[in-house]
Amino acid sequence: MPTTTAPRTARERARAELAAEIKDAARRQLAEVGPAALSLRAVARELGMVSSAVYRYFPSRDDLLTALIIDAYESIGEAGERAVVGRRGDDYAGRWLAVCRAVRAWALANPHEYGLIYGSPVPGYRAPQDTIGPASRITAVMVDIVSDAEAAGRTAVEDVVPLPRRVRADLASARRRHLPSLPERVLERSLMAWTLLFGAVSFELFGHLHDVIEDYEAFFDHEMASTPKLLGLWS
Amino acid sequence: MPTTTAPRTARERARAELAAEIKDAARRQLAEVGPAALSLRAVARELGMVSSAVYRYFPSRDDLLTALIIDAYESIGEAGERAVVGRRGDDYAGRWLAVCRAVRAWALANPHEYGLIYGSPVPGYRAPQDTIGPASRITAVMVDIVSDAEAAGRTAVEDVVPLPRRVRADLASARRRHLPSLPERVLERSLMAWTLLFGAVSFELFGHLHDVIEDYEAFFDHEMASTPKLLGLWS
DNA sequence: TGTACATCAGTGAACGCGCGTTCACTGATGTAC
DNA sequence: TGTACATCAGTGAACGCGCGTTCACTGATGTAC
C-alpha cells in the first residue's frame, strides 16, 4: 500500500480537489477573522455546501486548522527555497538576505497565516507532531547557508561571553540530532540570527515599530544584512 | 476638575474596586481561553453578577480588552523597572540582563497577557492610542541603560554594513521625536537588541525552540548576555 | 456489455450551547435644602 | 437633623445571532461478476 498515490478515480480526484477548495476557503476566512474565529460553518457557506458536508473531508475544526498550519509552514518554506535558487553557493550574504526578504514578503502577503505559525498559539488548540517536519523546511534553508559558510571556513564566531556548560550541552545534543554540520558556537549564533529574523518580522507585522520606523523595508534589509556579520557567521 | 483623584464616596470606592475585580476575573479568563475567546458573560458569571451589570463598568468587550492591554504593558514595564532598582548605573551588563530576565519571567508567569501585547493581534480589535504610553514603559528601561553607556562613552558601534540613507533618515527622525540621547547608530543597535529580546521570549513561549533547547533559562541568559556585546552597545 | 450491490458525497434538520448588547425595572446610596 | 429628589448599581428577560457536531436520509459513482 503506497503512502501517497496520485488520485485515480474521478471520485478520488473530486475528493482531493474539494479538500483543497475547503482549505482555500478556510485560508480566506483566516485572513478575515483570524484563527480563533475560524468557523467550519462559514467555510461551508462560502463553498455553497451544508456545514455537515465538510465533515466528509476534515473530521473536526482542529484538523482543518492543522492542515492550514502545515500548509503555511510548507508555503513559507517553499518561498524561502525559491528565493535562493540559482544563487552562487559562496554568496552567503546574498542568499541570506534573499531568504530574509522572502520570509518578510510571505508574512506581509499572508499575515494571518504568519500569525498562525509564529504568533501566539491558538487557545485550546494543540499542534500535533505532523507540524514539526514542515516547520523545519524554512529553517533548513537558513542552516544550509551557514553550513556552507562553515564548510568554507568563513565563519568567525568569537566568544564575547563564555559559553556555559549547560548551554553547550544543549547545543551539542541538538547538533547530534539535527545538524552535525554546525559546531556548537555556530549553531548558537544561527539560532540568534533566526530569532532576529522572525522577531523583526513579528515586530513589524504586529505593529511594534509603529511611530519609530517609517520605511520598514529599508530598515529590515539593513538589519538582516548586518546580522550575520555582527554574529560572526561570515565576514 | 482634577484628572484623577482618590475615590471619595463609598460608592466611588466600591466602583473602583469592582472595576478592578472585573479586570482580575477577565485576566483569569484570559489565562484560560485566550484573548479572542474572552467573554463578558463568563467574567460576570465568575463574579456572581448578571452579564448586563458589567456594562456599568466597561461600555463593551473591546474596552475591557483595552484595559487589560494597558494593564499588561504597565505590569511588564513595572517588572522591568523593579529589576534594575538599586543597581549601579555603570553596571550596564547587570542591568541589561536583569531587565531581560524580568521580561522573560513576566512572560512565563503571564503567557496569555504576553501574547495579548506581543503576540498576534486580536482579530477585529483595534488598539486605541491609550496603549502607546504604557507600551513604552518597558522600552524606556532598556533605553536608559544604553543611554548611560553612551553618555559614558562605552558604546562601540561599528558599521559592518553602511547605513542606508533612508534608514538613517528614519532613525534621525525617531531620535528627534523620542530619544535625543541616542545617536542613530546606537538607536539602530538598540532596536536590534530589543527585537532579539522579545524574539527570544516569543520563540520560547510559542514553542519554536522545542526539540532544540532543553534548558531554556540558561540559553536565554547566554543569548541576552551576548547580545549587547555583539551589537557594540558596550564591551 | 450489463446488472446487482457497495461505497460514499452531500442534505437537511436538529441538539445544546454560548455570545454581546439592550432595556425597563428596583432599590439602595448620595445630595441639596 | 430630616425630608425630597436625583443618581446610579445591579436585575432579569429578551433579541438575534453563530457555533461544532450528530444523524438518518438520498442519490450518484464505483466495483465485482
mmCIF file of C-alpha atoms in Angstrom, chain A residues 4-229:
data_model
loop_
_atom_site.group_PDB
_atom_site.id
_atom_site.type_symbol
_atom_site.label_atom_id
_atom_site.label_comp_id
_atom_site.label_asym_id
_atom_site.label_seq_id
_atom_site.Cartn_x
_atom_site.Cartn_y
_atom_site.Cartn_z
ATOM 1 C CA THR A 4 0.600 8.619 -1.219
ATOM 2 C CA THR A 5 -0.556 7.953 -4.747
ATOM 3 C CA ALA A 6 -1.907 10.226 -7.421
ATOM 4 C CA PRO A 7 -5.706 10.225 -7.326
ATOM 5 C CA ARG A 8 -7.082 7.559 -9.666
ATOM 6 C CA THR A 9 -10.822 7.530 -9.964
ATOM 7 C CA ALA A 10 -12.971 10.562 -10.683
ATOM 8 C CA ARG A 11 -14.286 10.328 -7.162
ATOM 9 C CA GLU A 12 -10.815 10.461 -5.670
ATOM 10 C CA ARG A 13 -9.879 13.371 -7.886
ATOM 11 C CA ALA A 14 -13.008 15.264 -6.895
ATOM 12 C CA ARG A 15 -12.308 14.486 -3.281
ATOM 13 C CA ALA A 16 -8.788 15.877 -3.425
ATOM 14 C CA GLU A 17 -9.976 18.972 -5.235
ATOM 15 C CA LEU A 18 -12.726 19.686 -2.760
ATOM 16 C CA ALA A 19 -10.403 19.208 0.180
ATOM 17 C CA ALA A 20 -8.157 21.816 -1.425
ATOM 18 C CA GLU A 21 -11.086 24.150 -2.013
ATOM 19 C CA ILE A 22 -12.096 23.826 1.612
ATOM 20 C CA LYS A 23 -8.590 24.721 2.695
ATOM 21 C CA ASP A 24 -8.563 27.702 0.337
ATOM 22 C CA ALA A 25 -11.850 28.952 1.692
ATOM 23 C CA ALA A 26 -10.581 28.420 5.225
ATOM 24 C CA ARG A 27 -7.467 30.404 4.391
ATOM 25 C CA ARG A 28 -9.603 33.282 3.147
ATOM 26 C CA GLN A 29 -11.655 33.029 6.347
ATOM 27 C CA LEU A 30 -8.445 33.097 8.326
ATOM 28 C CA ALA A 31 -7.325 36.281 6.616
ATOM 29 C CA GLU A 32 -10.552 37.977 7.655
ATOM 30 C CA VAL A 33 -11.261 36.845 11.170
ATOM 31 C CA GLY A 34 -8.130 35.157 12.468
ATOM 32 C CA PRO A 35 -7.560 31.584 13.587
ATOM 33 C CA ALA A 36 -9.572 31.618 16.790
ATOM 34 C CA ALA A 37 -12.730 32.649 14.958
ATOM 35 C CA LEU A 38 -12.246 30.330 12.002
ATOM 36 C CA SER A 39 -15.592 28.644 11.537
ATOM 37 C CA LEU A 40 -16.426 25.431 9.749
ATOM 38 C CA ARG A 41 -19.894 26.732 9.026
ATOM 39 C CA ALA A 42 -18.595 29.889 7.397
ATOM 40 C CA VAL A 43 -16.243 27.831 5.259
ATOM 41 C CA ALA A 44 -19.097 25.580 4.180
ATOM 42 C CA ARG A 45 -21.243 28.616 3.446
ATOM 43 C CA GLU A 46 -18.604 30.126 1.202
ATOM 44 C CA LEU A 47 -18.436 26.908 -0.786
ATOM 45 C CA GLY A 48 -22.198 26.683 -1.027
ATOM 46 C CA MET A 49 -22.345 23.425 0.840
ATOM 47 C CA VAL A 50 -24.039 22.442 4.006
ATOM 48 C CA SER A 51 -21.881 22.564 7.136
ATOM 49 C CA SER A 52 -22.074 18.866 7.847
ATOM 50 C CA ALA A 53 -20.622 18.078 4.424
ATOM 51 C CA VAL A 54 -17.251 19.470 5.494
ATOM 52 C CA TYR A 55 -17.005 16.575 7.933
ATOM 53 C CA ARG A 56 -16.533 14.241 4.976
ATOM 54 C CA TYR A 57 -13.173 15.955 4.465
ATOM 55 C CA PHE A 58 -11.995 17.046 7.886
ATOM 56 C CA PRO A 59 -13.118 15.177 10.996
ATOM 57 C CA SER A 60 -13.144 18.370 13.068
ATOM 58 C CA ARG A 61 -12.320 22.035 13.126
ATOM 59 C CA ASP A 62 -8.964 21.336 14.726
ATOM 60 C CA ASP A 63 -7.955 19.013 11.906
ATOM 61 C CA LEU A 64 -8.731 21.742 9.439
ATOM 62 C CA LEU A 65 -6.567 24.113 11.474
ATOM 63 C CA THR A 66 -3.765 21.587 11.492
ATOM 64 C CA ALA A 67 -3.962 21.271 7.726
ATOM 65 C CA LEU A 68 -3.725 25.049 7.412
ATOM 66 C CA ILE A 69 -0.740 25.174 9.735
ATOM 67 C CA ILE A 70 1.088 22.505 7.785
ATOM 68 C CA ASP A 71 0.320 24.269 4.526
ATOM 69 C CA ALA A 72 1.552 27.552 5.961
ATOM 70 C CA TYR A 73 4.865 26.026 7.023
ATOM 71 C CA GLU A 74 5.272 24.387 3.625
ATOM 72 C CA SER A 75 4.364 27.617 1.898
ATOM 73 C CA ILE A 76 6.825 29.823 3.769
ATOM 74 C CA GLY A 77 9.439 27.100 3.421
ATOM 75 C CA GLU A 78 8.924 26.904 -0.299
ATOM 76 C CA ALA A 79 9.098 30.687 -0.587
ATOM 77 C CA GLY A 80 12.451 30.572 1.164
ATOM 78 C CA GLU A 81 13.727 27.802 -1.080
ATOM 79 C CA ARG A 82 12.662 29.584 -4.234
ATOM 80 C CA ALA A 83 14.381 32.760 -3.096
ATOM 81 C CA VAL A 84 17.844 31.201 -3.123
ATOM 82 C CA VAL A 85 17.521 29.103 -6.267
ATOM 83 C CA GLY A 86 20.232 29.855 -8.771
ATOM 84 C CA ARG A 87 22.438 31.840 -6.412
ATOM 85 C CA ARG A 88 26.111 31.093 -6.110
ATOM 86 C CA GLY A 89 26.816 28.860 -3.138
ATOM 87 C CA ASP A 90 29.502 31.152 -1.799
ATOM 88 C CA ASP A 91 27.302 34.231 -1.949
ATOM 89 C CA TYR A 92 26.310 33.803 1.678
ATOM 90 C CA ALA A 93 25.182 37.380 2.190
ATOM 91 C CA GLY A 94 23.088 37.323 -0.969
ATOM 92 C CA ARG A 95 21.441 34.030 -0.091
ATOM 93 C CA TRP A 96 20.799 35.110 3.468
ATOM 94 C CA LEU A 97 19.228 38.409 2.523
ATOM 95 C CA ALA A 98 17.134 36.680 -0.126
ATOM 96 C CA VAL A 99 15.711 34.246 2.420
ATOM 97 C CA CYS A 100 15.005 37.035 4.897
ATOM 98 C CA ARG A 101 13.216 39.063 2.265
ATOM 99 C CA ALA A 102 11.222 36.039 1.197
ATOM 100 C CA VAL A 103 10.135 35.409 4.771
ATOM 101 C CA ARG A 104 9.105 39.021 5.225
ATOM 102 C CA ALA A 105 7.298 39.175 1.888
ATOM 103 C CA TRP A 106 5.444 35.970 2.644
ATOM 104 C CA ALA A 107 4.462 37.273 6.074
ATOM 105 C CA LEU A 108 3.189 40.565 4.681
ATOM 106 C CA ALA A 109 1.224 38.743 1.995
ATOM 107 C CA ASN A 110 -0.221 36.230 4.470
ATOM 108 C CA PRO A 111 -0.315 37.991 7.819
ATOM 109 C CA HIS A 112 -2.848 35.722 9.468
ATOM 110 C CA GLU A 113 -1.114 32.584 8.286
ATOM 111 C CA TYR A 114 2.089 34.017 9.666
ATOM 112 C CA GLY A 115 0.341 34.718 12.947
ATOM 113 C CA LEU A 116 -0.962 31.176 12.916
ATOM 114 C CA ILE A 117 2.526 29.701 12.894
ATOM 115 C CA TYR A 118 4.681 32.380 14.524
ATOM 116 C CA GLY A 119 2.194 34.335 16.611
ATOM 117 C CA SER A 120 0.520 33.390 19.845
ATOM 118 C CA PRO A 121 -0.740 29.817 19.835
ATOM 119 C CA VAL A 122 -4.438 29.311 19.183
ATOM 120 C CA PRO A 123 -6.058 28.757 22.596
ATOM 121 C CA GLY A 124 -7.364 25.259 23.100
ATOM 122 C CA TYR A 125 -5.575 24.004 20.034
ATOM 123 C CA ARG A 126 -2.755 21.537 20.477
ATOM 124 C CA ALA A 127 -0.442 21.179 17.480
ATOM 125 C CA PRO A 128 0.151 17.524 16.592
ATOM 126 C CA GLN A 129 3.511 16.031 15.679
ATOM 127 C CA ASP A 130 2.775 16.355 11.950
ATOM 128 C CA THR A 131 3.654 20.033 12.031
ATOM 129 C CA ILE A 132 7.267 19.513 13.070
ATOM 130 C CA GLY A 133 8.575 18.347 9.718
ATOM 131 C CA PRO A 134 7.058 21.168 7.662
ATOM 132 C CA ALA A 135 8.135 23.705 10.294
ATOM 133 C CA SER A 136 11.787 22.888 9.734
ATOM 134 C CA ARG A 137 11.667 23.480 5.997
ATOM 135 C CA ILE A 138 12.351 27.219 6.215
ATOM 136 C CA THR A 139 14.996 26.790 8.889
ATOM 137 C CA ALA A 140 16.747 24.228 6.706
ATOM 138 C CA VAL A 141 17.225 26.879 4.036
ATOM 139 C CA MET A 142 18.898 29.148 6.546
ATOM 140 C CA VAL A 143 21.001 26.385 8.029
ATOM 141 C CA ASP A 144 22.285 25.444 4.594
ATOM 142 C CA ILE A 145 23.732 28.879 4.112
ATOM 143 C CA VAL A 146 25.538 28.868 7.429
ATOM 144 C CA SER A 147 26.679 25.296 6.828
ATOM 145 C CA ASP A 148 28.248 26.294 3.547
ATOM 146 C CA ALA A 149 29.975 29.257 5.136
ATOM 147 C CA GLU A 150 31.244 26.999 7.884
ATOM 148 C CA ALA A 151 32.498 24.388 5.429
ATOM 149 C CA ALA A 152 34.342 27.105 3.535
ATOM 150 C CA GLY A 153 35.945 28.284 6.753
ATOM 151 C CA ARG A 154 34.254 31.640 6.588
ATOM 152 C CA THR A 155 32.590 31.627 9.986
ATOM 153 C CA ALA A 156 34.334 33.662 12.668
ATOM 154 C CA VAL A 157 32.465 33.250 15.907
ATOM 155 C CA GLU A 158 34.159 34.833 18.876
ATOM 156 C CA ASP A 159 33.008 34.170 22.399
ATOM 157 C CA VAL A 160 32.095 37.555 23.773
ATOM 158 C CA VAL A 161 30.751 35.704 26.796
ATOM 159 C CA PRO A 162 31.966 32.237 27.783
ATOM 160 C CA LEU A 163 29.557 29.527 26.678
ATOM 161 C CA PRO A 164 28.091 27.986 29.850
ATOM 162 C CA ARG A 165 28.282 24.226 30.249
ATOM 163 C CA ARG A 166 24.526 23.713 30.230
ATOM 164 C CA VAL A 167 24.111 25.697 27.040
ATOM 165 C CA ARG A 168 26.974 23.823 25.467
ATOM 166 C CA ALA A 169 25.331 20.521 26.357
ATOM 167 C CA ASP A 170 22.053 21.536 24.760
ATOM 168 C CA LEU A 171 23.761 22.730 21.640
ATOM 169 C CA ALA A 172 25.846 19.574 21.392
ATOM 170 C CA SER A 173 22.755 17.439 21.700
ATOM 171 C CA ALA A 174 20.818 19.448 19.128
ATOM 172 C CA ARG A 175 23.796 19.239 16.853
ATOM 173 C CA ARG A 176 23.977 15.480 17.191
ATOM 174 C CA ARG A 177 20.297 15.071 16.495
ATOM 175 C CA HIS A 178 19.772 17.572 13.708
ATOM 176 C CA LEU A 179 22.762 19.487 12.497
ATOM 177 C CA PRO A 180 26.080 17.649 12.536
ATOM 178 C CA SER A 181 27.491 20.178 10.113
ATOM 179 C CA LEU A 182 27.405 23.074 12.589
ATOM 180 C CA PRO A 183 29.775 23.456 15.546
ATOM 181 C CA GLU A 184 28.067 24.444 18.803
ATOM 182 C CA ARG A 185 29.118 28.058 18.646
ATOM 183 C CA VAL A 186 27.945 28.462 15.100
ATOM 184 C CA LEU A 187 24.670 26.762 15.888
ATOM 185 C CA GLU A 188 24.147 29.142 18.761
ATOM 186 C CA ARG A 189 24.683 32.175 16.562
ATOM 187 C CA SER A 190 22.428 30.699 13.911
ATOM 188 C CA LEU A 191 19.683 30.474 16.481
ATOM 189 C CA MET A 192 20.237 34.129 17.299
ATOM 190 C CA ALA A 193 20.023 35.085 13.650
ATOM 191 C CA TRP A 194 16.867 33.029 13.286
ATOM 192 C CA THR A 195 15.379 34.735 16.345
ATOM 193 C CA LEU A 196 16.286 38.138 14.999
ATOM 194 C CA LEU A 197 14.709 37.442 11.631
ATOM 195 C CA PHE A 198 11.390 36.311 12.997
ATOM 196 C CA GLY A 199 11.479 38.884 15.783
ATOM 197 C CA ALA A 200 11.903 41.632 13.217
ATOM 198 C CA VAL A 201 9.090 40.356 11.031
ATOM 199 C CA SER A 202 6.788 39.935 14.024
ATOM 200 C CA PHE A 203 7.549 43.398 15.363
ATOM 201 C CA GLU A 204 6.744 44.973 12.026
ATOM 202 C CA LEU A 205 3.637 42.901 11.431
ATOM 203 C CA PHE A 206 2.273 43.207 14.936
ATOM 204 C CA GLY A 207 2.737 46.963 14.967
ATOM 205 C CA HIS A 208 5.529 47.441 17.469
ATOM 206 C CA LEU A 209 7.675 49.565 15.186
ATOM 207 C CA HIS A 210 4.852 51.982 14.580
ATOM 208 C CA ASP A 211 5.937 55.512 15.431
ATOM 209 C CA VAL A 212 9.606 54.530 15.248
ATOM 210 C CA ILE A 213 10.252 53.317 11.721
ATOM 211 C CA GLU A 214 8.554 54.526 8.551
ATOM 212 C CA ASP A 215 10.427 52.696 5.840
ATOM 213 C CA TYR A 216 10.051 49.179 7.159
ATOM 214 C CA GLU A 217 11.623 47.562 4.148
ATOM 215 C CA ALA A 218 14.821 49.571 4.234
ATOM 216 C CA PHE A 219 15.158 49.061 7.962
ATOM 217 C CA PHE A 220 14.534 45.335 7.703
ATOM 218 C CA ASP A 221 17.026 44.909 4.881
ATOM 219 C CA HIS A 222 19.672 46.739 6.810
ATOM 220 C CA GLU A 223 19.051 44.772 9.980
ATOM 221 C CA MET A 224 19.197 41.487 8.138
ATOM 222 C CA ALA A 225 22.293 42.422 6.178
ATOM 223 C CA SER A 226 24.069 43.367 9.401
ATOM 224 C CA THR A 227 23.000 40.362 11.420
ATOM 225 C CA PRO A 228 25.301 37.595 10.124
ATOM 226 C CA LYS A 229 28.330 39.847 10.228
#
